[in-house]
Amino acid sequence: MSALGISASNAINMFYKQIIFYNGIPFDVSLPTEKLLSIGNLSKKELDAELDKGYQDMIDKRVKPAEQTFNDIRRDYNL
């Protein structure tokens, strides 16, 4: 929370406000259908493949800078 510049109590209050706004939990609550990756359990080949996916996302511009992400969060939550 400190990286976002908000306290835990403010984060909880924001969560409650989103519940009221969406009239329910503001995100999908489910178990992942895919096995979560654990870097320690990947072979070198699997790790290379995952890194290549991330690199391809960067090339295809399916990412945005961290600064923009934090600015979007601040804007969306009037922080």
mmCIF file as gemmi writes it, N, C-alpha and C atoms, coordinates in Angstrom:
data_model
loop_
_atom_site.group_PDB
_atom_site.id
_atom_site.type_symbol
_atom_site.label_atom_id
_atom_site.label_alt_id
_atom_site.label_comp_id
_atom_site.label_asym_id
_atom_site.label_entity_id
_atom_site.label_seq_id
_atom_site.pdbx_PDB_ins_code
_atom_site.Cartn_x
_atom_site.Cartn_y
_atom_site.Cartn_z
_atom_site.occupancy
_atom_site.B_iso_or_equiv
_atom_site.pdbx_formal_charge
_atom_site.auth_seq_id
_atom_site.auth_asym_id
_atom_site.pdbx_PDB_model_num
ATOM 1 N N . MET Axp A 1 ? 0.807 -1.183 0 1 0 ? 1 A 1
ATOM 2 C CA . MET Axp A 1 ? 0 0 0 1 0 ? 1 A 1
ATOM 3 C C . MET Axp A 1 ? 0.863 1.266 0 1 0 ? 1 A 1
ATOM 4 N N . SER Axp A 2 ? 1.986 1.196 0.705 1 0 ? 2 A 1
ATOM 5 C CA . SER Axp A 2 ? 2.82 2.394 0.779 1 0 ? 2 A 1
ATOM 6 C C . SER Axp A 2 ? 3.367 2.78 -0.59 1 0 ? 2 A 1
ATOM 7 N N . ALA Axp A 3 ? 3.613 1.795 -1.464 1 0 ? 3 A 1
ATOM 8 C CA . ALA Axp A 3 ? 4.084 2.102 -2.823 1 0 ? 3 A 1
ATOM 9 C C . ALA Axp A 3 ? 3.029 2.883 -3.598 1 0 ? 3 A 1
ATOM 10 N N . LEU Axp A 4 ? 1.77 2.699 -3.249 1 0 ? 4 A 1
ATOM 11 C CA . LEU Axp A 4 ? 0.681 3.427 -3.891 1 0 ? 4 A 1
ATOM 12 C C . LEU Axp A 4 ? 0.387 4.742 -3.187 1 0 ? 4 A 1
ATOM 13 N N . GLY Axp A 5 ? 1.007 4.932 -2.037 1 0 ? 5 A 1
ATOM 14 C CA . GLY Axp A 5 ? 0.791 6.171 -1.302 1 0 ? 5 A 1
ATOM 15 C C . GLY Axp A 5 ? -0.507 6.189 -0.518 1 0 ? 5 A 1
ATOM 16 N N . ILE Axp A 6 ? -1.013 4.997 -0.164 1 0 ? 6 A 1
ATOM 17 C CA . ILE Axp A 6 ? -2.254 4.94 0.615 1 0 ? 6 A 1
ATOM 18 C C . ILE Axp A 6 ? -2.056 4.016 1.813 1 0 ? 6 A 1
ATOM 19 N N . SER Axp A 7 ? -2.803 4.307 2.851 1 0 ? 7 A 1
ATOM 20 C CA . SER Axp A 7 ? -2.737 3.468 4.043 1 0 ? 7 A 1
ATOM 21 C C . SER Axp A 7 ? -3.645 2.255 3.864 1 0 ? 7 A 1
ATOM 22 N N . ALA Axp A 8 ? -3.439 1.258 4.702 1 0 ? 8 A 1
ATOM 23 C CA . ALA Axp A 8 ? -4.274 0.067 4.651 1 0 ? 8 A 1
ATOM 24 C C . ALA Axp A 8 ? -5.735 0.421 4.92 1 0 ? 8 A 1
ATOM 25 N N . SER Axp A 9 ? -5.98 1.325 5.867 1 0 ? 9 A 1
ATOM 26 C CA . SER Axp A 9 ? -7.371 1.686 6.176 1 0 ? 9 A 1
ATOM 27 C C . SER Axp A 9 ? -8.024 2.406 4.994 1 0 ? 9 A 1
ATOM 28 N N . ASN Axp A 10 ? -7.264 3.24 4.27 1 0 ? 10 A 1
ATOM 29 C CA . ASN Axp A 10 ? -7.822 3.879 3.07 1 0 ? 10 A 1
ATOM 30 C C . ASN Axp A 10 ? -8.115 2.843 1.993 1 0 ? 10 A 1
ATOM 31 N N . ALA Axp A 11 ? -7.242 1.848 1.858 1 0 ? 11 A 1
ATOM 32 C CA . ALA Axp A 11 ? -7.463 0.791 0.868 1 0 ? 11 A 1
ATOM 33 C C . ALA Axp A 11 ? -8.741 0.015 1.187 1 0 ? 11 A 1
ATOM 34 N N . ILE Axp A 12 ? -8.942 -0.277 2.46 1 0 ? 12 A 1
ATOM 35 C CA . ILE Axp A 12 ? -10.154 -0.994 2.87 1 0 ? 12 A 1
ATOM 36 C C . ILE Axp A 12 ? -11.388 -0.135 2.606 1 0 ? 12 A 1
ATOM 37 N N . ASN Axp A 13 ? -11.306 1.156 2.909 1 0 ? 13 A 1
ATOM 38 C CA . ASN Axp A 13 ? -12.436 2.055 2.635 1 0 ? 13 A 1
ATOM 39 C C . ASN Axp A 13 ? -12.732 2.125 1.141 1 0 ? 13 A 1
ATOM 40 N N . MET Axp A 14 ? -11.688 2.15 0.308 1 0 ? 14 A 1
ATOM 41 C CA . MET Axp A 14 ? -11.89 2.162 -1.143 1 0 ? 14 A 1
ATOM 42 C C . MET Axp A 14 ? -12.579 0.869 -1.591 1 0 ? 14 A 1
ATOM 43 N N . PHE Axp A 15 ? -12.158 -0.244 -1.005 1 0 ? 15 A 1
ATOM 44 C CA . PHE Axp A 15 ? -12.761 -1.531 -1.335 1 0 ? 15 A 1
ATOM 45 C C . PHE Axp A 15 ? -14.249 -1.52 -0.98 1 0 ? 15 A 1
ATOM 46 N N . TYR Axp A 16 ? -14.584 -1.043 0.204 1 0 ? 16 A 1
ATOM 47 C CA . TYR Axp A 16 ? -15.995 -0.965 0.607 1 0 ? 16 A 1
ATOM 48 C C . TYR Axp A 16 ? -16.805 -0.058 -0.331 1 0 ? 16 A 1
ATOM 49 N N . LYS Axp A 17 ? -16.223 1.06 -0.723 1 0 ? 17 A 1
ATOM 50 C CA . LYS Axp A 17 ? -16.923 1.963 -1.641 1 0 ? 17 A 1
ATOM 51 C C . LYS Axp A 17 ? -17.169 1.293 -2.985 1 0 ? 17 A 1
ATOM 52 N N . GLN Axp A 18 ? -16.208 0.488 -3.439 1 0 ? 18 A 1
ATOM 53 C CA . GLN Axp A 18 ? -16.387 -0.228 -4.699 1 0 ? 18 A 1
ATOM 54 C C . GLN Axp A 18 ? -17.48 -1.289 -4.573 1 0 ? 18 A 1
ATOM 55 N N . ILE Axp A 19 ? -17.57 -1.925 -3.436 1 0 ? 19 A 1
ATOM 56 C CA . ILE Axp A 19 ? -18.646 -2.9 -3.205 1 0 ? 19 A 1
ATOM 57 C C . ILE Axp A 19 ? -19.994 -2.211 -3.32 1 0 ? 19 A 1
ATOM 58 N N . ILE Axp A 20 ? -20.112 -1.032 -2.723 1 0 ? 20 A 1
ATOM 59 C CA . ILE Axp A 20 ? -21.37 -0.276 -2.805 1 0 ? 20 A 1
ATOM 60 C C . ILE Axp A 20 ? -21.63 0.155 -4.243 1 0 ? 20 A 1
ATOM 61 N N . PHE Axp A 21 ? -20.602 0.673 -4.917 1 0 ? 21 A 1
ATOM 62 C CA . PHE Axp A 21 ? -20.751 1.15 -6.295 1 0 ? 21 A 1
ATOM 63 C C . PHE Axp A 21 ? -21.18 0.029 -7.234 1 0 ? 21 A 1
ATOM 64 N N . TYR Axp A 22 ? -20.535 -1.137 -7.12 1 0 ? 22 A 1
ATOM 65 C CA . TYR Axp A 22 ? -20.836 -2.267 -8.009 1 0 ? 22 A 1
ATOM 66 C C . TYR Axp A 22 ? -21.973 -3.139 -7.498 1 0 ? 22 A 1
ATOM 67 N N . ASN Axp A 23 ? -22.458 -2.831 -6.291 1 0 ? 23 A 1
ATOM 68 C CA . ASN Axp A 23 ? -23.503 -3.633 -5.67 1 0 ? 23 A 1
ATOM 69 C C . ASN Axp A 23 ? -23.051 -5.082 -5.533 1 0 ? 23 A 1
ATOM 70 N N . GLY Axp A 24 ? -21.797 -5.262 -5.173 1 0 ? 24 A 1
ATOM 71 C CA . GLY Axp A 24 ? -21.202 -6.586 -5.003 1 0 ? 24 A 1
ATOM 72 C C . GLY Axp A 24 ? -19.695 -6.469 -5.019 1 0 ? 24 A 1
ATOM 73 N N . ILE Axp A 25 ? -19.038 -7.585 -4.981 1 0 ? 25 A 1
ATOM 74 C CA . ILE Axp A 25 ? -17.571 -7.586 -5.008 1 0 ? 25 A 1
ATOM 75 C C . ILE Axp A 25 ? -17.112 -7.054 -6.36 1 0 ? 25 A 1
ATOM 76 N N . PRO Axp A 26 ? -16.172 -6.101 -6.379 1 0 ? 26 A 1
ATOM 77 C CA . PRO Axp A 26 ? -15.817 -5.42 -7.627 1 0 ? 26 A 1
ATOM 78 C C . PRO Axp A 26 ? -14.82 -6.173 -8.515 1 0 ? 26 A 1
ATOM 79 N N . PHE Axp A 27 ? -14.704 -7.461 -8.308 1 0 ? 27 A 1
ATOM 80 C CA . PHE Axp A 27 ? -13.836 -8.264 -9.166 1 0 ? 27 A 1
ATOM 81 C C . PHE Axp A 27 ? -14.35 -9.688 -9.148 1 0 ? 27 A 1
ATOM 82 N N . ASP Axp A 28 ? -13.908 -10.453 -10.128 1 0 ? 28 A 1
ATOM 83 C CA . ASP Axp A 28 ? -14.33 -11.836 -10.239 1 0 ? 28 A 1
ATOM 84 C C . ASP Axp A 28 ? -13.681 -12.657 -9.136 1 0 ? 28 A 1
ATOM 85 N N . VAL Axp A 29 ? -14.479 -13.397 -8.405 1 0 ? 29 A 1
ATOM 86 C CA . VAL Axp A 29 ? -13.957 -14.251 -7.349 1 0 ? 29 A 1
ATOM 87 C C . VAL Axp A 29 ? -14.039 -15.69 -7.852 1 0 ? 29 A 1
ATOM 88 N N . SER Axp A 30 ? -12.894 -16.236 -8.182 1 0 ? 30 A 1
ATOM 89 C CA . SER Axp A 30 ? -12.847 -17.606 -8.68 1 0 ? 30 A 1
ATOM 90 C C . SER Axp A 30 ? -11.439 -18.15 -8.516 1 0 ? 30 A 1
ATOM 91 N N . LEU Axp A 31 ? -11.331 -19.428 -8.64 1 0 ? 31 A 1
ATOM 92 C CA . LEU Axp A 31 ? -10.023 -20.062 -8.616 1 0 ? 31 A 1
ATOM 93 C C . LEU Axp A 31 ? -9.46 -20.064 -10.022 1 0 ? 31 A 1
ATOM 94 N N . PRO Axp A 32 ? -8.175 -19.862 -10.162 1 0 ? 32 A 1
ATOM 95 C CA . PRO Axp A 32 ? -7.6 -19.857 -11.511 1 0 ? 32 A 1
ATOM 96 C C . PRO Axp A 32 ? -7.745 -21.23 -12.161 1 0 ? 32 A 1
ATOM 97 N N . THR Axp A 33 ? -8.038 -21.216 -13.444 1 0 ? 33 A 1
ATOM 98 C CA . THR Axp A 33 ? -8.153 -22.477 -14.171 1 0 ? 33 A 1
ATOM 99 C C . THR Axp A 33 ? -6.789 -22.973 -14.608 1 0 ? 33 A 1
ATOM 100 N N . GLU Axp A 34 ? -5.842 -22.063 -14.696 1 0 ? 34 A 1
ATOM 101 C CA . GLU Axp A 34 ? -4.483 -22.44 -15.062 1 0 ? 34 A 1
ATOM 102 C C . GLU Axp A 34 ? -3.623 -22.542 -13.815 1 0 ? 34 A 1
ATOM 103 N N . LYS Axp A 35 ? -2.66 -23.403 -13.881 1 0 ? 35 A 1
ATOM 104 C CA . LYS Axp A 35 ? -1.721 -23.546 -12.776 1 0 ? 35 A 1
ATOM 105 C C . LYS Axp A 35 ? -0.862 -22.283 -12.712 1 0 ? 35 A 1
ATOM 106 N N . LEU Axp A 36 ? -0.772 -21.701 -11.519 1 0 ? 36 A 1
ATOM 107 C CA . LEU Axp A 36 ? 0.053 -20.519 -11.35 1 0 ? 36 A 1
ATOM 108 C C . LEU Axp A 36 ? 1.524 -20.888 -11.496 1 0 ? 36 A 1
ATOM 109 N N . LEU Axp A 37 ? 2.267 -19.998 -12.116 1 0 ? 37 A 1
ATOM 110 C CA . LEU Axp A 37 ? 3.685 -20.25 -12.329 1 0 ? 37 A 1
ATOM 111 C C . LEU Axp A 37 ? 4.479 -19.997 -11.06 1 0 ? 37 A 1
ATOM 112 N N . SER Axp A 38 ? 5.397 -20.872 -10.804 1 0 ? 38 A 1
ATOM 113 C CA . SER Axp A 38 ? 6.366 -20.677 -9.732 1 0 ? 38 A 1
ATOM 114 C C . SER Axp A 38 ? 7.734 -20.771 -10.375 1 0 ? 38 A 1
ATOM 115 N N . ILE Axp A 39 ? 8.457 -19.691 -10.348 1 0 ? 39 A 1
ATOM 116 C CA . ILE Axp A 39 ? 9.729 -19.62 -11.064 1 0 ? 39 A 1
ATOM 117 C C . ILE Axp A 39 ? 10.674 -20.741 -10.631 1 0 ? 39 A 1
ATOM 118 N N . GLY Axp A 40 ? 10.593 -21.133 -9.371 1 0 ? 40 A 1
ATOM 119 C CA . GLY Axp A 40 ? 11.476 -22.183 -8.872 1 0 ? 40 A 1
ATOM 120 C C . GLY Axp A 40 ? 11.167 -23.554 -9.443 1 0 ? 40 A 1
ATOM 121 N N . ASN Axp A 41 ? 9.95 -23.726 -9.969 1 0 ? 41 A 1
ATOM 122 C CA . ASN Axp A 41 ? 9.561 -25.026 -10.513 1 0 ? 41 A 1
ATOM 123 C C . ASN Axp A 41 ? 9.693 -25.105 -12.023 1 0 ? 41 A 1
ATOM 124 N N . LEU Axp A 42 ? 10.139 -24.033 -12.661 1 0 ? 42 A 1
ATOM 125 C CA . LEU Axp A 42 ? 10.259 -24.028 -14.117 1 0 ? 42 A 1
ATOM 126 C C . LEU Axp A 42 ? 11.626 -24.528 -14.554 1 0 ? 42 A 1
ATOM 127 N N . SER Axp A 43 ? 11.622 -25.255 -15.651 1 0 ? 43 A 1
ATOM 128 C CA . SER Axp A 43 ? 12.895 -25.624 -16.256 1 0 ? 43 A 1
ATOM 129 C C . SER Axp A 43 ? 13.448 -24.393 -16.976 1 0 ? 43 A 1
ATOM 130 N N . LYS Axp A 44 ? 14.697 -24.445 -17.374 1 0 ? 44 A 1
ATOM 131 C CA . LYS Axp A 44 ? 15.282 -23.316 -18.114 1 0 ? 44 A 1
ATOM 132 C C . LYS Axp A 44 ? 14.485 -23.056 -19.386 1 0 ? 44 A 1
ATOM 133 N N . LYS Axp A 45 ? 14.07 -24.104 -20.065 1 0 ? 45 A 1
ATOM 134 C CA . LYS Axp A 45 ? 13.298 -23.954 -21.304 1 0 ? 45 A 1
ATOM 135 C C . LYS Axp A 45 ? 11.942 -23.281 -21.024 1 0 ? 45 A 1
ATOM 136 N N . GLU Axp A 46 ? 11.257 -23.703 -19.952 1 0 ? 46 A 1
ATOM 137 C CA . GLU Axp A 46 ? 9.964 -23.11 -19.596 1 0 ? 46 A 1
ATOM 138 C C . GLU Axp A 46 ? 10.124 -21.65 -19.182 1 0 ? 46 A 1
ATOM 139 N N . LEU Axp A 47 ? 11.172 -21.355 -18.402 1 0 ? 47 A 1
ATOM 140 C CA . LEU Axp A 47 ? 11.425 -19.976 -17.987 1 0 ? 47 A 1
ATOM 141 C C . LEU Axp A 47 ? 11.7 -19.101 -19.202 1 0 ? 47 A 1
ATOM 142 N N . ASP Axp A 48 ? 12.529 -19.59 -20.109 1 0 ? 48 A 1
ATOM 143 C CA . ASP Axp A 48 ? 12.816 -18.835 -21.332 1 0 ? 48 A 1
ATOM 144 C C . ASP Axp A 48 ? 11.535 -18.559 -22.123 1 0 ? 48 A 1
ATOM 145 N N . ALA Axp A 49 ? 10.644 -19.55 -22.184 1 0 ? 49 A 1
ATOM 146 C CA . ALA Axp A 49 ? 9.378 -19.379 -22.913 1 0 ? 49 A 1
ATOM 147 C C . ALA Axp A 49 ? 8.52 -18.299 -22.252 1 0 ? 49 A 1
ATOM 148 N N . GLU Axp A 50 ? 8.466 -18.273 -20.923 1 0 ? 50 A 1
ATOM 149 C CA . GLU Axp A 50 ? 7.69 -17.251 -20.212 1 0 ? 50 A 1
ATOM 150 C C . GLU Axp A 50 ? 8.293 -15.868 -20.416 1 0 ? 50 A 1
ATOM 151 N N . LEU Axp A 51 ? 9.607 -15.776 -20.362 1 0 ? 51 A 1
ATOM 152 C CA . LEU Axp A 51 ? 10.262 -14.491 -20.599 1 0 ? 51 A 1
ATOM 153 C C . LEU Axp A 51 ? 10.018 -14.016 -22.032 1 0 ? 51 A 1
ATOM 154 N N . ASP Axp A 52 ? 10.022 -14.95 -22.977 1 0 ? 52 A 1
ATOM 155 C CA . ASP Axp A 52 ? 9.729 -14.594 -24.369 1 0 ? 52 A 1
ATOM 156 C C . ASP Axp A 52 ? 8.312 -14.053 -24.522 1 0 ? 52 A 1
ATOM 157 N N . LYS Axp A 53 ? 7.354 -14.628 -23.77 1 0 ? 53 A 1
ATOM 158 C CA . LYS Axp A 53 ? 5.967 -14.124 -23.819 1 0 ? 53 A 1
ATOM 159 C C . LYS Axp A 53 ? 5.929 -12.668 -23.354 1 0 ? 53 A 1
ATOM 160 N N . GLY Axp A 54 ? 6.617 -12.385 -22.252 1 0 ? 54 A 1
ATOM 161 C CA . GLY Axp A 54 ? 6.655 -11.015 -21.741 1 0 ? 54 A 1
ATOM 162 C C . GLY Axp A 54 ? 7.321 -10.067 -22.716 1 0 ? 54 A 1
ATOM 163 N N . TYR Axp A 55 ? 8.386 -10.524 -23.317 1 0 ? 55 A 1
ATOM 164 C CA . TYR Axp A 55 ? 9.082 -9.701 -24.309 1 0 ? 55 A 1
ATOM 165 C C . TYR Axp A 55 ? 8.176 -9.421 -25.505 1 0 ? 55 A 1
ATOM 166 N N . GLN Axp A 56 ? 7.433 -10.446 -25.957 1 0 ? 56 A 1
ATOM 167 C CA . GLN Axp A 56 ? 6.519 -10.26 -27.086 1 0 ? 56 A 1
ATOM 168 C C . GLN Axp A 56 ? 5.4 -9.286 -26.718 1 0 ? 56 A 1
ATOM 169 N N . ASP Axp A 57 ? 4.926 -9.343 -25.471 1 0 ? 57 A 1
ATOM 170 C CA . ASP Axp A 57 ? 3.929 -8.367 -25.018 1 0 ? 57 A 1
ATOM 171 C C . ASP Axp A 57 ? 4.479 -6.95 -25.129 1 0 ? 57 A 1
ATOM 172 N N . MET Axp A 58 ? 5.742 -6.763 -24.771 1 0 ? 58 A 1
ATOM 173 C CA . MET Axp A 58 ? 6.36 -5.439 -24.879 1 0 ? 58 A 1
ATOM 174 C C . MET Axp A 58 ? 6.434 -5.003 -26.34 1 0 ? 58 A 1
ATOM 175 N N . ILE Axp A 59 ? 6.861 -5.889 -27.207 1 0 ? 59 A 1
ATOM 176 C CA . ILE Axp A 59 ? 6.974 -5.568 -28.628 1 0 ? 59 A 1
ATOM 177 C C . ILE Axp A 59 ? 5.612 -5.211 -29.211 1 0 ? 59 A 1
ATOM 178 N N . ASP Axp A 60 ? 4.588 -5.986 -28.824 1 0 ? 60 A 1
ATOM 179 C CA . ASP Axp A 60 ? 3.231 -5.776 -29.348 1 0 ? 60 A 1
ATOM 180 C C . ASP Axp A 60 ? 2.472 -4.677 -28.603 1 0 ? 60 A 1
ATOM 181 N N . LYS Axp A 61 ? 3.172 -4.005 -27.703 1 0 ? 61 A 1
ATOM 182 C CA . LYS Axp A 61 ? 2.61 -2.882 -26.931 1 0 ? 61 A 1
ATOM 183 C C . LYS Axp A 61 ? 1.373 -3.276 -26.131 1 0 ? 61 A 1
ATOM 184 N N . ARG Axp A 62 ? 1.42 -4.485 -25.547 1 0 ? 62 A 1
ATOM 185 C CA . ARG Axp A 62 ? 0.335 -4.938 -24.67 1 0 ? 62 A 1
ATOM 186 C C . ARG Axp A 62 ? 0.686 -4.665 -23.208 1 0 ? 62 A 1
ATOM 187 N N . VAL Axp A 63 ? 1.504 -3.654 -22.997 1 0 ? 63 A 1
ATOM 188 C CA . VAL Axp A 63 ? 1.913 -3.257 -21.651 1 0 ? 63 A 1
ATOM 189 C C . VAL Axp A 63 ? 1.843 -1.738 -21.565 1 0 ? 63 A 1
ATOM 190 N N . LYS Axp A 64 ? 1.893 -1.232 -20.346 1 0 ? 64 A 1
ATOM 191 C CA . LYS Axp A 64 ? 1.998 0.213 -20.175 1 0 ? 64 A 1
ATOM 192 C C . LYS Axp A 64 ? 2.964 0.482 -19.039 1 0 ? 64 A 1
ATOM 193 N N . PRO Axp A 65 ? 3.583 1.644 -19.057 1 0 ? 65 A 1
ATOM 194 C CA . PRO Axp A 65 ? 4.577 1.96 -18.022 1 0 ? 65 A 1
ATOM 195 C C . PRO Axp A 65 ? 3.962 1.965 -16.625 1 0 ? 65 A 1
ATOM 196 N N . ALA Axp A 66 ? 4.76 1.584 -15.627 1 0 ? 66 A 1
ATOM 197 C CA . ALA Axp A 66 ? 4.292 1.564 -14.24 1 0 ? 66 A 1
ATOM 198 C C . ALA Axp A 66 ? 3.773 2.932 -13.824 1 0 ? 66 A 1
ATOM 199 N N . GLU Axp A 67 ? 4.459 4.003 -14.242 1 0 ? 67 A 1
ATOM 200 C CA . GLU Axp A 67 ? 4.025 5.353 -13.869 1 0 ? 67 A 1
ATOM 201 C C . GLU Axp A 67 ? 2.603 5.625 -14.368 1 0 ? 67 A 1
ATOM 202 N N . GLN Axp A 68 ? 2.31 5.194 -15.592 1 0 ? 68 A 1
ATOM 203 C CA . GLN Axp A 68 ? 0.959 5.389 -16.135 1 0 ? 68 A 1
ATOM 204 C C . GLN Axp A 68 ? -0.063 4.573 -15.343 1 0 ? 68 A 1
ATOM 205 N N . THR Axp A 69 ? 0.31 3.361 -14.972 1 0 ? 69 A 1
ATOM 206 C CA . THR Axp A 69 ? -0.59 2.514 -14.18 1 0 ? 69 A 1
ATOM 207 C C . THR Axp A 69 ? -0.916 3.178 -12.854 1 0 ? 69 A 1
ATOM 208 N N . PHE Axp A 70 ? 0.114 3.68 -12.151 1 0 ? 70 A 1
ATOM 209 C CA . PHE Axp A 70 ? -0.12 4.346 -10.874 1 0 ? 70 A 1
ATOM 210 C C . PHE Axp A 70 ? -0.937 5.626 -11.055 1 0 ? 70 A 1
ATOM 211 N N . ASN Axp A 71 ? -0.692 6.367 -12.119 1 0 ? 71 A 1
ATOM 212 C CA . ASN Axp A 71 ? -1.49 7.575 -12.388 1 0 ? 71 A 1
ATOM 213 C C . ASN Axp A 71 ? -2.944 7.211 -12.648 1 0 ? 71 A 1
ATOM 214 N N . ASP Axp A 72 ? -3.187 6.123 -13.374 1 0 ? 72 A 1
ATOM 215 C CA . ASP Axp A 72 ? -4.562 5.67 -13.623 1 0 ? 72 A 1
ATOM 216 C C . ASP Axp A 72 ? -5.261 5.309 -12.322 1 0 ? 72 A 1
ATOM 217 N N . ILE Axp A 73 ? -4.54 4.632 -11.43 1 0 ? 73 A 1
ATOM 218 C CA . ILE Axp A 73 ? -5.119 4.257 -10.132 1 0 ? 73 A 1
ATOM 219 C C . ILE Axp A 73 ? -5.454 5.504 -9.336 1 0 ? 73 A 1
ATOM 220 N N . ARG Axp A 74 ? -4.515 6.448 -9.299 1 0 ? 74 A 1
ATOM 221 C CA . ARG Axp A 74 ? -4.763 7.687 -8.554 1 0 ? 74 A 1
ATOM 222 C C . ARG Axp A 74 ? -5.96 8.442 -9.124 1 0 ? 74 A 1
ATOM 223 N N . ARG Axp A 75 ? -6.059 8.489 -10.467 1 0 ? 75 A 1
ATOM 224 C CA . ARG Axp A 75 ? -7.172 9.187 -11.118 1 0 ? 75 A 1
ATOM 225 C C . ARG Axp A 75 ? -8.496 8.481 -10.81 1 0 ? 75 A 1
ATOM 226 N N . ASP Axp A 76 ? -8.507 7.169 -10.955 1 0 ? 76 A 1
ATOM 227 C CA . ASP Axp A 76 ? -9.737 6.411 -10.758 1 0 ? 76 A 1
ATOM 228 C C . ASP Axp A 76 ? -10.249 6.466 -9.322 1 0 ? 76 A 1
ATOM 229 N N . TYR Axp A 77 ? -9.329 6.631 -8.372 1 0 ? 77 A 1
ATOM 230 C CA . TYR Axp A 77 ? -9.727 6.658 -6.97 1 0 ? 77 A 1
ATOM 231 C C . TYR Axp A 77 ? -9.594 8.035 -6.344 1 0 ? 77 A 1
ATOM 232 N N . ASN Axp A 78 ? -9.41 9.048 -7.2 1 0 ? 78 A 1
ATOM 233 C CA . ASN Axp A 78 ? -9.308 10.436 -6.736 1 0 ? 78 A 1
ATOM 234 C C . ASN Axp A 78 ? -8.28 10.572 -5.62 1 0 ? 78 A 1
ATOM 235 N N . LEU Axp A 79 ? -7.117 9.997 -5.802 1 0 ? 79 A 1
ATOM 236 C CA . LEU Axp A 79 ? -6.072 10.066 -4.769 1 0 ? 79 A 1
ATOM 237 C C . LEU Axp A 79 ? -5.167 11.246 -5.012 1 0 ? 79 A 1
